[in-house]
Short mmCIF file of C-alpha atoms and ligand atoms in Angstrom, two decimals:
data_model
loop_
_atom_site.label_atom_id
_atom_site.label_comp_id
_atom_site.label_asym_id
_atom_site.label_seq_id
_atom_site.Cartn_x
_atom_site.Cartn_y
_atom_site.Cartn_z
CA MET A 1 99.34 124.92 85.57
CA THR A 2 103.81 125.79 86.88
CA GLN A 3 104.40 125.40 90.41
CA THR A 4 105.97 129.93 90.70
CA ARG A 5 102.64 131.05 90.13
CA THR A 6 101.44 132.70 93.44
CA VAL A 7 97.98 132.70 94.94
CA THR A 8 97.24 136.06 93.90
CA GLN A 9 98.21 135.65 90.29
CA ALA A 10 96.52 132.25 90.29
CA ARG A 11 93.68 134.28 91.88
CA THR A 12 93.58 137.11 89.31
CA GLU A 13 93.15 134.64 86.41
CA THR A 14 90.22 132.71 88.18
CA LEU A 15 88.25 136.05 89.45
CA PRO A 16 85.13 136.54 87.61
CA LYS A 17 84.91 139.00 84.22
CA ASP A 18 82.12 141.34 84.03
CA GLY A 19 78.78 139.38 84.36
CA GLU A 20 80.00 136.10 85.16
CA ALA A 21 78.79 135.14 88.91
CA ALA A 22 81.27 134.97 91.56
CA PRO A 23 82.66 131.58 92.45
CA LEU A 24 81.20 130.08 95.88
CA LEU A 25 84.14 127.80 96.21
CA GLU A 26 87.63 128.49 95.25
CA LEU A 27 90.90 126.60 95.55
CA VAL A 28 93.77 128.50 94.90
CA GLU A 29 97.37 126.74 94.57
CA THR A 30 96.09 124.60 97.57
CA ARG A 31 98.54 122.37 98.68
CA ALA A 32 98.37 119.42 101.26
CA ARG A 33 100.49 116.73 103.09
CA LEU A 34 99.25 113.55 104.57
CA GLY A 35 102.03 112.04 106.61
CA ASN A 36 104.96 113.20 104.95
CA ARG A 37 103.99 113.47 101.45
CA GLU A 38 102.78 116.35 99.89
CA VAL A 39 99.81 114.72 97.97
CA LEU A 40 98.30 118.05 96.52
CA ARG A 41 100.62 120.38 94.87
CA GLY A 42 99.03 123.75 93.38
CA ILE A 43 95.97 122.55 92.80
CA THR A 44 93.38 125.60 91.66
CA PHE A 45 89.94 125.26 90.66
CA ALA A 46 86.25 127.54 91.16
CA VAL A 47 82.76 126.46 91.38
CA THR A 48 79.47 129.52 91.03
CA SER A 49 75.99 128.96 91.83
CA GLY A 50 74.31 126.66 89.26
CA GLU A 51 77.25 124.43 88.62
CA ILE A 52 78.10 121.21 88.95
CA LEU A 53 82.24 120.49 88.56
CA GLY A 54 83.82 117.54 88.43
CA LEU A 55 86.76 115.84 90.16
CA VAL A 56 88.20 113.14 88.26
CA GLY A 57 91.78 111.37 88.06
CA PRO A 58 93.10 107.69 88.91
CA ASN A 59 93.09 106.41 91.62
CA GLY A 60 95.55 108.57 94.40
CA SER A 61 96.06 111.35 92.14
CA GLY A 62 94.06 113.96 95.05
CA LYS A 63 90.51 114.27 94.26
CA THR A 64 89.30 113.28 97.95
CA THR A 65 92.32 115.18 99.60
CA ALA A 66 91.63 118.35 97.50
CA LEU A 67 87.74 117.72 98.61
CA ARG A 68 88.60 117.70 102.34
CA CYS A 69 90.48 120.92 101.85
CA CYS A 70 87.35 122.77 100.20
CA TYR A 71 84.90 121.39 103.74
CA ASN A 72 87.90 122.16 106.26
CA ALA A 73 88.73 118.66 106.87
CA LEU A 74 92.29 119.03 106.31
CA THR A 75 94.01 122.09 106.50
CA PRO A 76 95.92 123.09 103.52
CA THR A 77 99.65 123.70 103.87
CA GLY A 78 100.03 125.94 101.39
CA GLY A 79 97.54 128.43 99.02
CA ALA A 80 94.31 129.54 99.83
CA VAL A 81 90.64 127.76 100.35
CA LEU A 82 87.94 130.81 99.76
CA ILE A 83 84.22 130.16 100.70
CA ASP A 84 82.18 132.75 99.29
CA GLN A 85 84.97 134.82 98.76
CA VAL A 86 86.25 134.45 102.22
CA ASP A 87 89.86 132.65 102.86
CA SER A 88 88.12 130.02 104.95
CA THR A 89 90.78 129.85 107.84
CA THR A 90 88.88 133.23 109.32
CA LEU A 91 85.27 131.34 109.22
CA SER A 92 84.38 129.26 112.02
CA ARG A 93 83.14 125.79 111.52
CA LYS A 94 80.06 126.26 111.89
CA ASP A 95 79.91 129.30 109.77
CA ILE A 96 81.69 127.34 107.02
CA ALA A 97 78.92 124.30 107.78
CA LYS A 98 75.88 127.07 106.62
CA THR A 99 77.57 127.76 103.10
CA ILE A 100 79.06 123.71 102.84
CA SER A 101 78.17 120.69 102.98
CA ALA A 102 79.88 117.40 102.41
CA SER A 103 78.73 113.75 101.67
CA VAL A 104 81.52 111.87 102.03
CA GLN A 105 82.84 107.96 102.44
CA GLU A 106 83.63 108.50 106.35
CA PRO A 107 82.44 105.97 109.07
CA THR A 108 78.71 106.61 109.76
CA VAL A 109 78.36 108.74 113.06
CA SER A 110 74.54 107.40 112.81
CA ALA A 111 74.76 104.14 114.85
CA GLY A 112 71.74 103.45 116.58
CA LEU A 113 69.90 106.14 114.72
CA SER A 114 67.25 106.36 112.39
CA VAL A 115 67.02 107.23 109.01
CA ARG A 116 65.30 110.63 109.58
CA GLU A 117 67.36 110.83 112.76
CA SER A 118 70.55 110.27 110.92
CA ILE A 119 69.32 112.86 108.53
CA ALA A 120 68.19 115.51 110.75
CA LEU A 121 71.92 115.97 111.86
CA GLY A 122 72.49 118.02 108.79
CA ARG A 123 70.22 120.95 110.59
CA THR A 124 73.11 120.89 113.38
CA PRO A 125 74.95 123.92 112.34
CA HIS A 126 71.57 126.36 112.49
CA ARG A 127 70.60 125.85 115.72
CA SER A 128 72.47 126.61 119.17
CA TRP A 129 72.67 123.20 120.80
CA LEU A 130 69.60 123.92 123.32
CA ASP A 131 67.34 124.54 120.84
CA ARG A 132 64.62 122.32 119.44
CA SER A 133 64.23 121.30 115.93
CA THR A 134 61.41 123.36 114.34
CA GLU A 135 58.48 122.47 112.05
CA ARG A 136 60.63 124.41 109.35
CA ASP A 137 64.02 122.01 110.57
CA THR A 138 61.13 119.03 110.42
CA ALA A 139 59.98 119.85 106.74
CA ILE A 140 63.29 120.56 105.56
CA VAL A 141 64.09 116.88 106.79
CA ASP A 142 61.18 115.77 104.94
CA ARG A 143 61.72 117.19 101.83
CA CYS A 144 65.25 115.69 102.09
CA ILE A 145 63.80 112.14 102.65
CA GLU A 146 61.63 112.49 99.45
CA GLN A 147 64.71 113.85 97.58
CA VAL A 148 66.56 111.19 97.66
CA GLY A 149 63.70 108.66 97.98
CA LEU A 150 64.21 106.98 101.62
CA VAL A 151 60.41 107.73 102.55
CA GLU A 152 59.59 103.93 103.02
CA LEU A 153 62.69 103.67 104.95
CA ALA A 154 62.46 106.40 107.09
CA GLY A 155 61.85 104.71 110.03
CA ARG A 156 65.02 102.14 109.59
CA ASP A 157 68.02 102.00 111.94
CA VAL A 158 70.57 102.98 109.58
CA SER A 159 72.80 99.95 110.37
CA THR A 160 71.10 97.69 108.57
CA LEU A 161 70.46 99.85 105.76
CA SER A 162 72.25 98.54 102.12
CA GLY A 163 75.60 100.28 101.10
CA GLY A 164 73.66 102.13 98.44
CA GLU A 165 70.97 103.58 101.23
CA ARG A 166 73.68 104.78 103.00
CA GLN A 167 75.00 106.31 100.60
CA ARG A 168 71.66 108.03 99.93
CA VAL A 169 71.06 108.78 103.90
CA SER A 170 74.80 110.88 103.27
CA ILE A 171 73.41 113.00 100.73
CA ALA A 172 70.03 113.84 102.17
CA ARG A 173 72.03 114.60 105.84
CA ALA A 174 74.36 117.36 103.27
CA LEU A 175 71.21 118.37 101.51
CA ALA A 176 69.29 119.05 105.55
CA GLN A 177 71.77 120.95 105.93
CA GLU A 178 70.48 123.90 103.40
CA PRO A 179 74.52 125.00 101.89
CA LYS A 180 75.38 126.83 98.67
CA VAL A 181 77.40 124.59 97.79
CA LEU A 182 77.20 120.69 97.90
CA LEU A 183 80.22 118.04 97.97
CA LEU A 184 79.86 114.62 97.43
CA ASP A 185 82.98 111.90 97.27
CA GLU A 186 81.52 109.26 94.81
CA PRO A 187 78.06 109.13 95.55
CA THR A 188 77.48 106.77 92.73
CA ASN A 189 79.84 104.28 94.52
CA HIS A 190 77.42 100.90 96.01
CA LEU A 191 74.76 102.33 93.91
CA ASP A 192 72.73 100.16 91.06
CA LEU A 193 72.51 101.81 87.57
CA ARG A 194 68.86 103.03 88.18
CA HIS A 195 70.05 105.15 92.05
CA GLN A 196 73.04 105.94 89.73
CA LEU A 197 71.03 107.59 87.42
CA ILE A 198 68.33 108.97 90.37
CA VAL A 199 71.66 110.57 92.01
CA MET A 200 72.69 112.65 89.16
CA GLU A 201 69.54 113.87 87.83
CA LEU A 202 69.06 114.81 91.50
CA LEU A 203 72.09 117.00 91.39
CA ALA A 204 71.56 118.38 88.39
CA GLU A 205 67.89 119.12 89.73
CA LEU A 206 69.52 120.62 92.68
CA ALA A 207 72.24 122.62 90.27
CA SER A 208 69.24 124.36 87.93
CA ALA A 209 67.57 125.49 91.52
CA GLY A 210 71.23 127.54 92.38
CA LEU A 211 73.31 125.16 94.44
CA ALA A 212 76.98 124.62 93.18
CA VAL A 213 78.12 121.08 93.43
CA VAL A 214 81.64 119.37 93.59
CA VAL A 215 81.90 115.65 92.94
CA THR A 216 84.35 113.38 92.49
CA MET A 217 83.65 110.60 89.57
CA HIS A 218 85.11 107.80 88.45
CA ASP A 219 82.91 106.75 86.22
CA LEU A 220 83.42 109.69 83.07
CA ARG A 221 80.45 108.51 81.12
CA LEU A 222 78.30 110.15 83.97
CA ALA A 223 80.44 113.19 84.18
CA VAL A 224 80.33 113.64 80.57
CA GLU A 225 76.89 113.65 80.83
CA TYR A 226 76.34 115.71 83.81
CA CYS A 227 79.27 117.72 84.97
CA ASP A 228 79.54 120.97 83.08
CA ASN A 229 83.07 121.63 84.40
CA LEU A 230 85.45 119.18 85.13
CA ALA A 231 89.48 119.33 87.65
CA VAL A 232 91.51 116.35 86.12
CA LEU A 233 94.27 116.00 88.52
CA THR A 234 97.06 113.38 88.51
CA GLU A 235 99.81 112.64 90.94
CA GLY A 236 98.27 115.82 93.63
CA GLU A 237 98.75 118.17 90.52
CA LEU A 238 95.99 120.00 88.22
CA ARG A 239 96.38 118.88 84.78
CA ALA A 240 93.76 120.30 82.95
CA CYS A 241 90.62 122.31 84.36
CA GLY A 242 87.77 123.94 82.29
CA SER A 243 84.03 122.90 80.36
CA THR A 244 84.02 118.92 80.17
CA VAL A 245 83.86 118.51 76.55
CA GLU A 246 87.04 121.06 75.91
CA VAL A 247 88.65 118.98 78.77
CA LEU A 248 88.10 115.31 77.88
CA ASP A 249 90.36 115.41 74.05
CA GLU A 250 91.49 112.22 72.78
CA PRO A 251 94.75 113.01 73.83
CA LEU A 252 94.39 113.46 77.42
CA LEU A 253 91.98 110.65 77.77
CA ALA A 254 94.82 108.13 76.52
CA GLU A 255 97.45 110.11 79.02
CA VAL A 256 95.00 110.46 82.23
CA PHE A 257 92.98 107.21 81.61
CA GLY A 258 94.65 104.87 79.66
CA ILE A 259 91.53 105.22 77.31
CA LYS A 260 90.62 105.33 73.80
CA ALA A 261 87.38 107.10 73.54
CA ARG A 262 85.98 109.87 72.31
CA VAL A 263 83.47 112.37 73.50
CA GLU A 264 80.32 113.71 71.31
CA ARG A 265 79.06 117.41 71.71
CA GLY A 266 75.10 117.62 71.78
CA VAL A 267 72.61 118.91 74.59
CA ARG A 268 73.26 115.97 76.32
CA PRO A 269 77.12 115.23 75.31
CA ARG A 270 78.35 111.33 75.94
CA MET A 271 81.09 109.25 75.93
CA GLU A 272 82.08 106.25 73.41
CA ILE A 273 84.76 103.81 74.77
CA LEU A 274 86.29 102.63 72.14
CA GLY A 275 89.22 100.52 74.13
CA LEU A 276 92.45 100.74 76.25
CA ALA A 277 94.73 103.31 74.81
P1 LIG B 1 92.11 109.82 94.96
O1 LIG B 1 90.54 110.58 95.82
O2 LIG B 1 92.23 110.81 93.91
O3 LIG B 1 91.72 108.29 95.26
P2 LIG B 1 93.32 110.65 97.84
O4 LIG B 1 92.71 112.31 97.80
O5 LIG B 1 92.38 109.56 98.74
O6 LIG B 1 93.35 110.36 96.05
O7 LIG B 1 95.04 109.87 97.81
C1 LIG B 1 95.80 111.32 97.48
C2 LIG B 1 97.37 110.66 97.76
O8 LIG B 1 97.18 110.52 99.04
C3 LIG B 1 97.38 108.90 97.38
O9 LIG B 1 98.48 108.99 96.77
C4 LIG B 1 97.10 107.94 98.77
O10 LIG B 1 98.37 107.01 98.80
C5 LIG B 1 97.98 108.99 99.98
N1 LIG B 1 97.17 109.42 101.15
C6 LIG B 1 96.46 109.02 101.57
N2 LIG B 1 95.67 108.91 103.01
C7 LIG B 1 97.56 109.15 102.96
C8 LIG B 1 98.03 109.11 104.85
N3 LIG B 1 97.63 108.88 105.81
N4 LIG B 1 99.45 109.43 104.78
C9 LIG B 1 100.19 109.76 103.12
N5 LIG B 1 99.00 109.23 102.28
C10 LIG B 1 98.14 109.02 101.95
#
């Protein structure tokens, strides 16, 4: 990815060919600054309905920053973010929230609320502030509580939950927003192995029902098994983007992640880690 391509050039390259679904979310040569540092330097990727896109890369490579640009938590300093084909700078926060929701590692806004009340906050973009919650809101919240396995904890104060349980509350709140695109920042952090698989299986199920998912991940083995496509970031730049099994070849795994590993293709691809590169 050179620095000299224009947004229009980059967009033309990512536009859907005949028969391909149009992207629900696209970053096109997106740049972003934090403090006085440019931490994203021209990132381009797209995600369509039914697809899980993994954002991977070493610590500090810009994954969280890229995700924050996707849901308007950070305004890019260059390039574009297109939501359902529309430049996000022309959309209201509420309109963005009706299309995209995020489960991110931010200080919880739910202190003093029960699990159910916290998850119900996800319905906010669908209501004006005077509206009461409807039966449909309640049914959606119930479904999300069940999807993440929190039925037994629904009445508990969020502040009494473990890190993993809070992680699941955050995912359920994002799902309650009924987005077309779900963004998740390291959703398997803090989770035991069983719950890591439960979360990844849930994402796979949601994607097969049509959701577009963008997820930052450290665990490349889970990424290989569950992500259709990957965007690999290094030092704020896009090192590679495309089908997971194509992208994660041995030279890239050695160069970017410093590991010797190989990916076995198959209906469910797997990664075998052989050691340090
Ligand atoms: P990742 O999610 O891949 O670990 P981040 O997007 O969190 O990476 O961070 C990208 C880079 O931005 C890192 O080098 C990080 O140190 C830097 N960074 C994060 N916050 C700030 C800040 N407030 N000011 C300057 N640099 C920052």
